[in-house]
CSV table of C-alpha atoms in Angstrom, one decimal:
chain,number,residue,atom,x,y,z
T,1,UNK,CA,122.1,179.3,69.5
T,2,UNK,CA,119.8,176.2,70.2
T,3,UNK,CA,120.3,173.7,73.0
T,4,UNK,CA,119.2,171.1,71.1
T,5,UNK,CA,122.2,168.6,70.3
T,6,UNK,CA,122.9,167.6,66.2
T,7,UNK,CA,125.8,164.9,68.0
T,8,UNK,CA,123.8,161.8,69.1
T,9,UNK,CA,125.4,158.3,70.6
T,10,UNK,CA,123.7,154.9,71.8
T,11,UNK,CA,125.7,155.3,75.3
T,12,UNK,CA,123.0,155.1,77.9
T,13,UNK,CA,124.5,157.5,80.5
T,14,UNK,CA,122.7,156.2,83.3
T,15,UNK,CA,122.8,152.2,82.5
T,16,UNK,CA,125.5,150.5,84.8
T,17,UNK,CA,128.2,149.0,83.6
T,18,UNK,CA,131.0,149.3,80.7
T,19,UNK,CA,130.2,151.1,77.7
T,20,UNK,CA,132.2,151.8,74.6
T,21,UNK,CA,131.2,153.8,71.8
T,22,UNK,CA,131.1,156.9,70.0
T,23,UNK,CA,129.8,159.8,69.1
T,24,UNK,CA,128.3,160.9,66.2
T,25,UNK,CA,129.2,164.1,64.6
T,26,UNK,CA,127.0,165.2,61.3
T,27,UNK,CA,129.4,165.7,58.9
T,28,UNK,CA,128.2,165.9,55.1
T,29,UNK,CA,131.4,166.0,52.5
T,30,UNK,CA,131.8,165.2,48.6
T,31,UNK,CA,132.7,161.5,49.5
T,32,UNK,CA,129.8,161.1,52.2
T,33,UNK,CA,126.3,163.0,51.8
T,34,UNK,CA,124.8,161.8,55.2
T,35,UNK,CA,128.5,160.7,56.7
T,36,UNK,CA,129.3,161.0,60.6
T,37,UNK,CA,133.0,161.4,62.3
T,38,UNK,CA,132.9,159.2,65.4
T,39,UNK,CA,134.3,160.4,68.9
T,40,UNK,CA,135.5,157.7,70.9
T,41,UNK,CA,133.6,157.6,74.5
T,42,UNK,CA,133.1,155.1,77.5
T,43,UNK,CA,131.2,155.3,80.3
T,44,UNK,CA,131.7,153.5,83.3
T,45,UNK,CA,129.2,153.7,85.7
T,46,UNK,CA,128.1,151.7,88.7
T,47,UNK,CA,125.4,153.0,90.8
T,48,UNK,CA,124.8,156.4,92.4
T,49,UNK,CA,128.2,158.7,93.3
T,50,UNK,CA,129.9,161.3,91.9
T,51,UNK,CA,130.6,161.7,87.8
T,52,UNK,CA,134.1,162.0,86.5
T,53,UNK,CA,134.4,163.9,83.3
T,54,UNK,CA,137.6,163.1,81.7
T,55,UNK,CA,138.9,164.6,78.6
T,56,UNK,CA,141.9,164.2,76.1
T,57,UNK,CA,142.5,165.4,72.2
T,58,UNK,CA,140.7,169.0,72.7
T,59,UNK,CA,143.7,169.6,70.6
T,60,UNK,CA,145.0,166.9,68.7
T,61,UNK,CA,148.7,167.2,68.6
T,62,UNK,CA,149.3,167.1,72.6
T,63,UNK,CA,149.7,163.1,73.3
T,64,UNK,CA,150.0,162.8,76.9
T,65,UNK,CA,146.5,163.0,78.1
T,66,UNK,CA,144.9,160.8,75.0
T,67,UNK,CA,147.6,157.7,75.8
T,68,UNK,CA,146.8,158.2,79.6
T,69,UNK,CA,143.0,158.0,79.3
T,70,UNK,CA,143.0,155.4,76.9
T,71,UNK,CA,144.7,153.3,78.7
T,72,UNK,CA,142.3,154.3,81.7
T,73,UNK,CA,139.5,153.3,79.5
T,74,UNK,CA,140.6,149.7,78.5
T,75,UNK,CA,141.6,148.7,82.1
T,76,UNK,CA,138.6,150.6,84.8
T,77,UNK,CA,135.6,147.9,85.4
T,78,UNK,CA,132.5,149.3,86.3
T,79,UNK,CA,133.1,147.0,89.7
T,80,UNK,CA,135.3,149.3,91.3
T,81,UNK,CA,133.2,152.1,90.7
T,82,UNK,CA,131.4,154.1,93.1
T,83,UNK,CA,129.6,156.4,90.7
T,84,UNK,CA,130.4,157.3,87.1
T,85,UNK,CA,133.1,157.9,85.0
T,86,UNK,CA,132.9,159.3,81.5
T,87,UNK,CA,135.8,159.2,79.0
T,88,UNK,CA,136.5,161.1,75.7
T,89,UNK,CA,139.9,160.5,74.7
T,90,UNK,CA,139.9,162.0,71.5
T,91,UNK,CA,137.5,164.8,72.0
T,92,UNK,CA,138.6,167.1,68.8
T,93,UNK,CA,138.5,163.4,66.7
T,94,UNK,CA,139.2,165.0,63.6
T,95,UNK,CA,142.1,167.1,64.8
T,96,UNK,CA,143.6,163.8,66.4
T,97,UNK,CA,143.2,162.0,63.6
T,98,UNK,CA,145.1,164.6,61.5
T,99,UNK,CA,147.6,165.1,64.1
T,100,UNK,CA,146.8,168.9,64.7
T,101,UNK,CA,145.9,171.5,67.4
T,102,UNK,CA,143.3,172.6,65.5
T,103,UNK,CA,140.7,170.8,63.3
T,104,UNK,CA,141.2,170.0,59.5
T,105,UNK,CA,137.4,170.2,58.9
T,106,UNK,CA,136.7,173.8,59.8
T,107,UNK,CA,140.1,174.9,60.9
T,108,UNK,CA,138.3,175.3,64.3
T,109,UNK,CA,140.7,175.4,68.0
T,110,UNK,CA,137.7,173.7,69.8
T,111,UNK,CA,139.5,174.9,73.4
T,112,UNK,CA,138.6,178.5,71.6
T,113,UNK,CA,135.2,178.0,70.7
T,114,UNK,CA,132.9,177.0,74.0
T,115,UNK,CA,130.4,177.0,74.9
T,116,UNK,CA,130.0,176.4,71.3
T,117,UNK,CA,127.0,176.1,68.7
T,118,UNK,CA,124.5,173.2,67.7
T,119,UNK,CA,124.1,175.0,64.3
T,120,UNK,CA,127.5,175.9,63.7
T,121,UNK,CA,131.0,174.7,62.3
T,122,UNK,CA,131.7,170.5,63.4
T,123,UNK,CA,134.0,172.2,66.3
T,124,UNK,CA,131.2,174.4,67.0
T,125,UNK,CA,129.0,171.5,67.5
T,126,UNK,CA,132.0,168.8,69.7
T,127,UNK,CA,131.8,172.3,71.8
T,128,UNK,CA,128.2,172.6,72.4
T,129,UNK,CA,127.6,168.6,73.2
T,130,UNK,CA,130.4,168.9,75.8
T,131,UNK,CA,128.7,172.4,77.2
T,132,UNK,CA,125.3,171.4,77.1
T,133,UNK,CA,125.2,167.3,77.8
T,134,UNK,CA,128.4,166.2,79.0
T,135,UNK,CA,129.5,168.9,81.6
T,136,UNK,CA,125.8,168.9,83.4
T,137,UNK,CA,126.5,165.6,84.1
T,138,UNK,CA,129.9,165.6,85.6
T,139,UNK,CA,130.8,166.7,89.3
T,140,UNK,CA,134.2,167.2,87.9
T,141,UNK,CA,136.0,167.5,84.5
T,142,UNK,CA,139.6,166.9,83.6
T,143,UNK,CA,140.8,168.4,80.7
T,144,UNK,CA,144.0,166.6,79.7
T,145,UNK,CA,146.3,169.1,77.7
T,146,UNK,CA,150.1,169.4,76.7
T,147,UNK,CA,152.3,171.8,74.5
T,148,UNK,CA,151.3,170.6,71.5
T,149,UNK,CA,153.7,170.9,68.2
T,150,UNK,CA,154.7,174.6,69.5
T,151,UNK,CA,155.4,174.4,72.7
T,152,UNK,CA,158.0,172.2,75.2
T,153,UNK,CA,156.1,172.6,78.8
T,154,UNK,CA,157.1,172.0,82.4
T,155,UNK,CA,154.5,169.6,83.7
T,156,UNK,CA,151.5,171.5,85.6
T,157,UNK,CA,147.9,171.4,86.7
T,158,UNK,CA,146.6,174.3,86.2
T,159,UNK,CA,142.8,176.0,87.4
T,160,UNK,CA,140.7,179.7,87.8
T,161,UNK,CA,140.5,181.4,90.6
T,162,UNK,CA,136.8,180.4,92.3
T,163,UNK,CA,133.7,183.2,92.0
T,164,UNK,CA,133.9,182.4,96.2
T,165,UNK,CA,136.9,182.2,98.6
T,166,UNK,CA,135.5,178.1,99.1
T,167,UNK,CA,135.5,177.6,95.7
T,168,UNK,CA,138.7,178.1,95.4
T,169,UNK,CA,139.7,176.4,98.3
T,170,UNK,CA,138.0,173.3,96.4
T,171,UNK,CA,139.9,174.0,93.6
T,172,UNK,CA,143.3,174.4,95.0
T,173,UNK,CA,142.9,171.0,97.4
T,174,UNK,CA,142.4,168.8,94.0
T,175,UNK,CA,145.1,170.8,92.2
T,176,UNK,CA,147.1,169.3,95.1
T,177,UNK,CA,145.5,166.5,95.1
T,178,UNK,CA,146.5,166.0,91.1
T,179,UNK,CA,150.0,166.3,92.3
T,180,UNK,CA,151.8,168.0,89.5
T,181,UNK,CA,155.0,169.7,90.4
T,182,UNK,CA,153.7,173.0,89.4
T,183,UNK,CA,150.5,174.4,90.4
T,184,UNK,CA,149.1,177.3,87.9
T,185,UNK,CA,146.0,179.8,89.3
T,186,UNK,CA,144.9,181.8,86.6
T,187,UNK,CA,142.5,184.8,86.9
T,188,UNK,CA,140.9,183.7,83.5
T,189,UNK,CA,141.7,186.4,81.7
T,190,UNK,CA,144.8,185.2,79.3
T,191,UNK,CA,144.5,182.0,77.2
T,192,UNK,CA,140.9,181.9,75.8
T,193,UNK,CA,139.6,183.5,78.4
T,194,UNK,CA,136.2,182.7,78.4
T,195,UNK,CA,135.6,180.4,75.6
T,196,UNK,CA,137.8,177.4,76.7
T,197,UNK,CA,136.0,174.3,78.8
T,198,UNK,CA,137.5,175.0,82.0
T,199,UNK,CA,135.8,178.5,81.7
T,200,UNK,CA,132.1,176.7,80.7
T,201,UNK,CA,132.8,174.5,83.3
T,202,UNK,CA,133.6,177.1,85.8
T,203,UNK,CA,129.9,179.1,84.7
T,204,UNK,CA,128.1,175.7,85.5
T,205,UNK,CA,129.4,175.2,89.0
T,206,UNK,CA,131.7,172.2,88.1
T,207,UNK,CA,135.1,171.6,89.1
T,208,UNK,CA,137.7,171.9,86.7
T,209,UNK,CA,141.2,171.0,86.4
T,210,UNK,CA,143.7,171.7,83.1
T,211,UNK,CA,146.8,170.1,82.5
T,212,UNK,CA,150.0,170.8,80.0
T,213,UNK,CA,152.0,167.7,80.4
T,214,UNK,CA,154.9,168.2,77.8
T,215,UNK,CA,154.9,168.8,74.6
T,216,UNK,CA,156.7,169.0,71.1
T,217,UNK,CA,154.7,166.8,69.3
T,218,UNK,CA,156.4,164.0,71.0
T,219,UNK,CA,155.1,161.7,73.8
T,220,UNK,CA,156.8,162.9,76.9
T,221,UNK,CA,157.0,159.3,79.3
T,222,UNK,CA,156.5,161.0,82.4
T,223,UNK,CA,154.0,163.6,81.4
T,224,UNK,CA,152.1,160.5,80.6
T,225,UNK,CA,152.2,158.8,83.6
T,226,UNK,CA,151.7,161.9,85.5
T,227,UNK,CA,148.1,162.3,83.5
T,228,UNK,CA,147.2,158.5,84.8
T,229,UNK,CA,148.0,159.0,88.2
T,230,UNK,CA,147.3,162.1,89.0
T,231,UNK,CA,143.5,161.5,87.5
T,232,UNK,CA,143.7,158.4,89.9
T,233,UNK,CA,144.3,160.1,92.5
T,234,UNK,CA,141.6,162.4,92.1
T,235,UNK,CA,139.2,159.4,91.4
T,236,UNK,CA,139.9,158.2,94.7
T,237,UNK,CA,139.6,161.4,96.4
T,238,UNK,CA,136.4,161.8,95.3
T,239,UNK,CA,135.4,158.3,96.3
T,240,UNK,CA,135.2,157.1,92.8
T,241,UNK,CA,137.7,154.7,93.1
T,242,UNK,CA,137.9,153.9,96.8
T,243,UNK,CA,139.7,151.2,96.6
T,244,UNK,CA,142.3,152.4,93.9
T,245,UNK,CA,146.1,151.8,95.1
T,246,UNK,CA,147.7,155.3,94.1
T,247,UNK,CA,151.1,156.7,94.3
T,248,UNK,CA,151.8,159.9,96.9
T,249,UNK,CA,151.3,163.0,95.1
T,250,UNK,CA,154.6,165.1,95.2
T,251,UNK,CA,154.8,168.4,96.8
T,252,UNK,CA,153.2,171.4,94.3
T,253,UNK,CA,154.6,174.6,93.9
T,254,UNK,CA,151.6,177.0,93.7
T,255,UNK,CA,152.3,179.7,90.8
T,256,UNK,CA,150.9,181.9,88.2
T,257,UNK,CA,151.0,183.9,85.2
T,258,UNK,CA,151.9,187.4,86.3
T,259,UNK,CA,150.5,189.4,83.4
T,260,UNK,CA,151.4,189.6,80.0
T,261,UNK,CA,155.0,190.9,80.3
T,262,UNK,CA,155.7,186.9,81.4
T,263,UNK,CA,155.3,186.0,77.6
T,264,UNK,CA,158.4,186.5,75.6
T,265,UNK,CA,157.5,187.1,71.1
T,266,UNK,CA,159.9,186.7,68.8
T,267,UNK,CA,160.1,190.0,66.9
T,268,UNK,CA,161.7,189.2,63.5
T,269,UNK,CA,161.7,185.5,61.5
T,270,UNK,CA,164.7,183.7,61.9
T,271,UNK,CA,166.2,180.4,63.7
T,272,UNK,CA,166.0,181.1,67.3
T,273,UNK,CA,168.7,179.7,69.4
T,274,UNK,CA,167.2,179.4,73.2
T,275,UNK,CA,169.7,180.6,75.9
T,276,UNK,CA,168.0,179.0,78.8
T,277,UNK,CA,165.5,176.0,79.2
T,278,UNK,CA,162.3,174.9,80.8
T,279,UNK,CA,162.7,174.9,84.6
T,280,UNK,CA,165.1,177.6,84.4
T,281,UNK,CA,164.9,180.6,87.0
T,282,UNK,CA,165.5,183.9,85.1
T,283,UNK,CA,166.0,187.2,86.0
T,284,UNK,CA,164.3,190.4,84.3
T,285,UNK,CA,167.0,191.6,81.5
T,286,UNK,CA,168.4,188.1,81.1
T,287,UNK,CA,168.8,187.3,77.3
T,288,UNK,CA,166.3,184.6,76.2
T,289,UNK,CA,168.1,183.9,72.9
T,290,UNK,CA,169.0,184.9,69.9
T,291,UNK,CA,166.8,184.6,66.4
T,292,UNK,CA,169.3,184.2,63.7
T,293,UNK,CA,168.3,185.3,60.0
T,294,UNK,CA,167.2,182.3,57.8
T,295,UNK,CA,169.4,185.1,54.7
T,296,UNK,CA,172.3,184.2,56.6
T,297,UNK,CA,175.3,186.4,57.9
T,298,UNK,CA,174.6,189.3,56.0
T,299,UNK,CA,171.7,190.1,58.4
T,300,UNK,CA,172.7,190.6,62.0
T,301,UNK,CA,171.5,188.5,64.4
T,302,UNK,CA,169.0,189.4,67.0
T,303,UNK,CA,169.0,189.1,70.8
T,304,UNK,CA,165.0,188.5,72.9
T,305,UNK,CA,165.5,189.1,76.6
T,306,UNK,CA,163.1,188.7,79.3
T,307,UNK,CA,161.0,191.6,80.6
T,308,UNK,CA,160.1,190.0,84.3
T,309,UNK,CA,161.9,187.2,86.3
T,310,UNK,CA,160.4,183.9,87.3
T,311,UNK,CA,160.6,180.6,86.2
T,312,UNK,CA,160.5,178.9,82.7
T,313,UNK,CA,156.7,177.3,82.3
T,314,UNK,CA,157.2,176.6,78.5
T,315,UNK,CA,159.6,177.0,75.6
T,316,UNK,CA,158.5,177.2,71.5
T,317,UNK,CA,159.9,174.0,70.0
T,318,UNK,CA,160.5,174.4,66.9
T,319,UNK,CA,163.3,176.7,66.1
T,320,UNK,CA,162.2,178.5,63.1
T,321,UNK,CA,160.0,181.3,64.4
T,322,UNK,CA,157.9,183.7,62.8
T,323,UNK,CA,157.6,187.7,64.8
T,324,UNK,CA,154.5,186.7,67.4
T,325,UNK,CA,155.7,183.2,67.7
T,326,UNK,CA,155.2,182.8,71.7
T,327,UNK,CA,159.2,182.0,72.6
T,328,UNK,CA,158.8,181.7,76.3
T,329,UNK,CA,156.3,182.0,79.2
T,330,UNK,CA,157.2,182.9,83.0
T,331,UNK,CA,155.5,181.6,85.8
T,332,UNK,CA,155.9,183.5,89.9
T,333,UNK,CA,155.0,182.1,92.9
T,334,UNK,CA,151.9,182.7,94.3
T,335,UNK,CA,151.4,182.6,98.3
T,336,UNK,CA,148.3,180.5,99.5
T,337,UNK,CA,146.5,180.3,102.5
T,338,UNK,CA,145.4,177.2,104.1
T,339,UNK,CA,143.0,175.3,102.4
T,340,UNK,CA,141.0,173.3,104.4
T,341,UNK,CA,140.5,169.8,103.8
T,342,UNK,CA,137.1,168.9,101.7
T,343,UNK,CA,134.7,165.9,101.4
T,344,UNK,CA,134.3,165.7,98.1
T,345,UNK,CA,132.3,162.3,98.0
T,346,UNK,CA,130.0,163.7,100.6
């Protein structure tokens, strides 16, 4: 893998004042020899201070996060900036464009495929400009994400445990800071485990919070305005936005993922009929639902019960499942110790 960038864009990182552009992704088809896809960016940037990385459309079906930051984008003036704020609200462009999680191009899941690849697939190469230009630049990254098509999810910040105790103290103070009503500290090892943004960032030293905001290939209202103010909030933490007039965060209930018995798979195809609902408390043994056979009565029906308790993070959407169609995912809570308070704009 080479470090040398094939995406290029006329945004002068270090030029104050408002910039909007794009990036230009290589992308040579039938139609277009020497085309490019552009990736919408702004910068914002007035004198020295922390850099903001903030991030929507790694997969392009989940709404929340690219509505939030665009409208971020359109109203921030560099004059109420204390440093530098840097914008990609359609990251995955050609998986937004086409409406999907993952790209139509090279059928890539970009939060899969970091730190990605200047030689490689277009994903490969959105990966490897984030990894290798975008994220050295940022003293923080937020990386906007919701359920997608698949999934309905309870609204939640989520980030990995740090490689030192203050480090994660950092981490957990702007989880809180975010103020989502759930708070989700994961070891790193489910998901993508190492080859999603959060887990580049985390390599380089840089702050990173995650997000799933709703879901169902719908725009959830509140999940949106959740995305808004909570990055706000964290802007002005950090002393990016001193002077930005922010609601209180709510209190956050700190959980996790308490290994992979808190995933519920459907086992057979059929039309699964959900017994319970996100934000539900379950118990171990409680029935889920019940997946009924698309061939009708003459197949018996089958019941999915829960093999831990906790509470309801996320529910599959559509009802037609396929056997190792995620159904459900069960979040515990996760005692914390005091985190001290932090300067971040130091």
């Amino acid at each position: 893998m080479t470090n040398d960038t094939r995406i290029w864009t006329d945004v002068d990182f270090d030029k104050d004042g408002k910039q909007i552009s794009c990036l230009r992704l290589p992308f040579s088809s039938d139609r277009s020899a020497y085309g490019t896809i552009p990736i919408p960016i702004v910068c914002i940037r007035n004198g020295v201070g922390p850099t903001a990385l903030l991030i929507s459309g790694n997969h392009g079906d989940e709404y929340e996060g690219q509505v939030a930051l665009s409208k971020l984008a359109r109203q921030l003036d560099a004059g109420e900036l204390r440093g530098r704020i840097i914008i990609l609200p359609a990251l995955n462009y050609p998986a937004v464009d086409a409406g999907r999680r993952v790209s139509p191009l090279d059928q890539g899941n970009l939060n899969r495929m970091f730190p990605g690849d200047a030689n490689g697939s277009p994903t490969d190469m959105i990966a490897h400009y984030v990894s290798e230009v975008l994220l050295p630049l940022a003293d923080i990254v937020i990386d906007l994400h919701s359920g997608g098509t698949s999934l309905l999810y309870l609204p939640c910040c989520l980030i990995r445990v740090g490689k030192t105790a203050a480090e994660t103290a950092r981490l957990v103070e702007l989880m809180h800071v975010f103020g989502a009503p759930i708070g989700s500290i994961s070891d790193g090892s489910g998901g993508g485990g190492a080859t999603t943004l959060s887990a580049t960032a985390q390599a380089l030293g840089i702050p990173a919070l995650t997000t799933e905001l709703g879901g169902g290939a719908s725009l959830s209202r509140a999940g949106e305005k959740l995305a808004r103010d909570g990055v706000l909030r964290v802007l002005k933490h950090m002393g990016i936005l001193p002077d930005a007039i922010v609601e209180p965060a709510g209190p956050t209930r700190s959980m996790r993922v308490d290994g992979r018995q808190a995933f519920t798979y459907a086992p057979v195809r059929g039309i699964f009929e959900p017994a319970v609902a996100v934000g539900d408390e379950v118990q171990a043994g409680d029935i889920a639902g019940t997946i009924h056979p698309t061939a009708g009565p003459s197949e018996p029906a089958r019941s999915v019960h829960f093999a831990q308790s906790g509470l309801v993070a996320c529910q599959r959407a559509p009802a037609l499942t396929e056997p190792g169609d995620c159904l459900f995912k069960l979040v515990v809570d996760m005692p914390l110790p005091q985190v001290p308070r932090i300067n971040l704009a130091a």
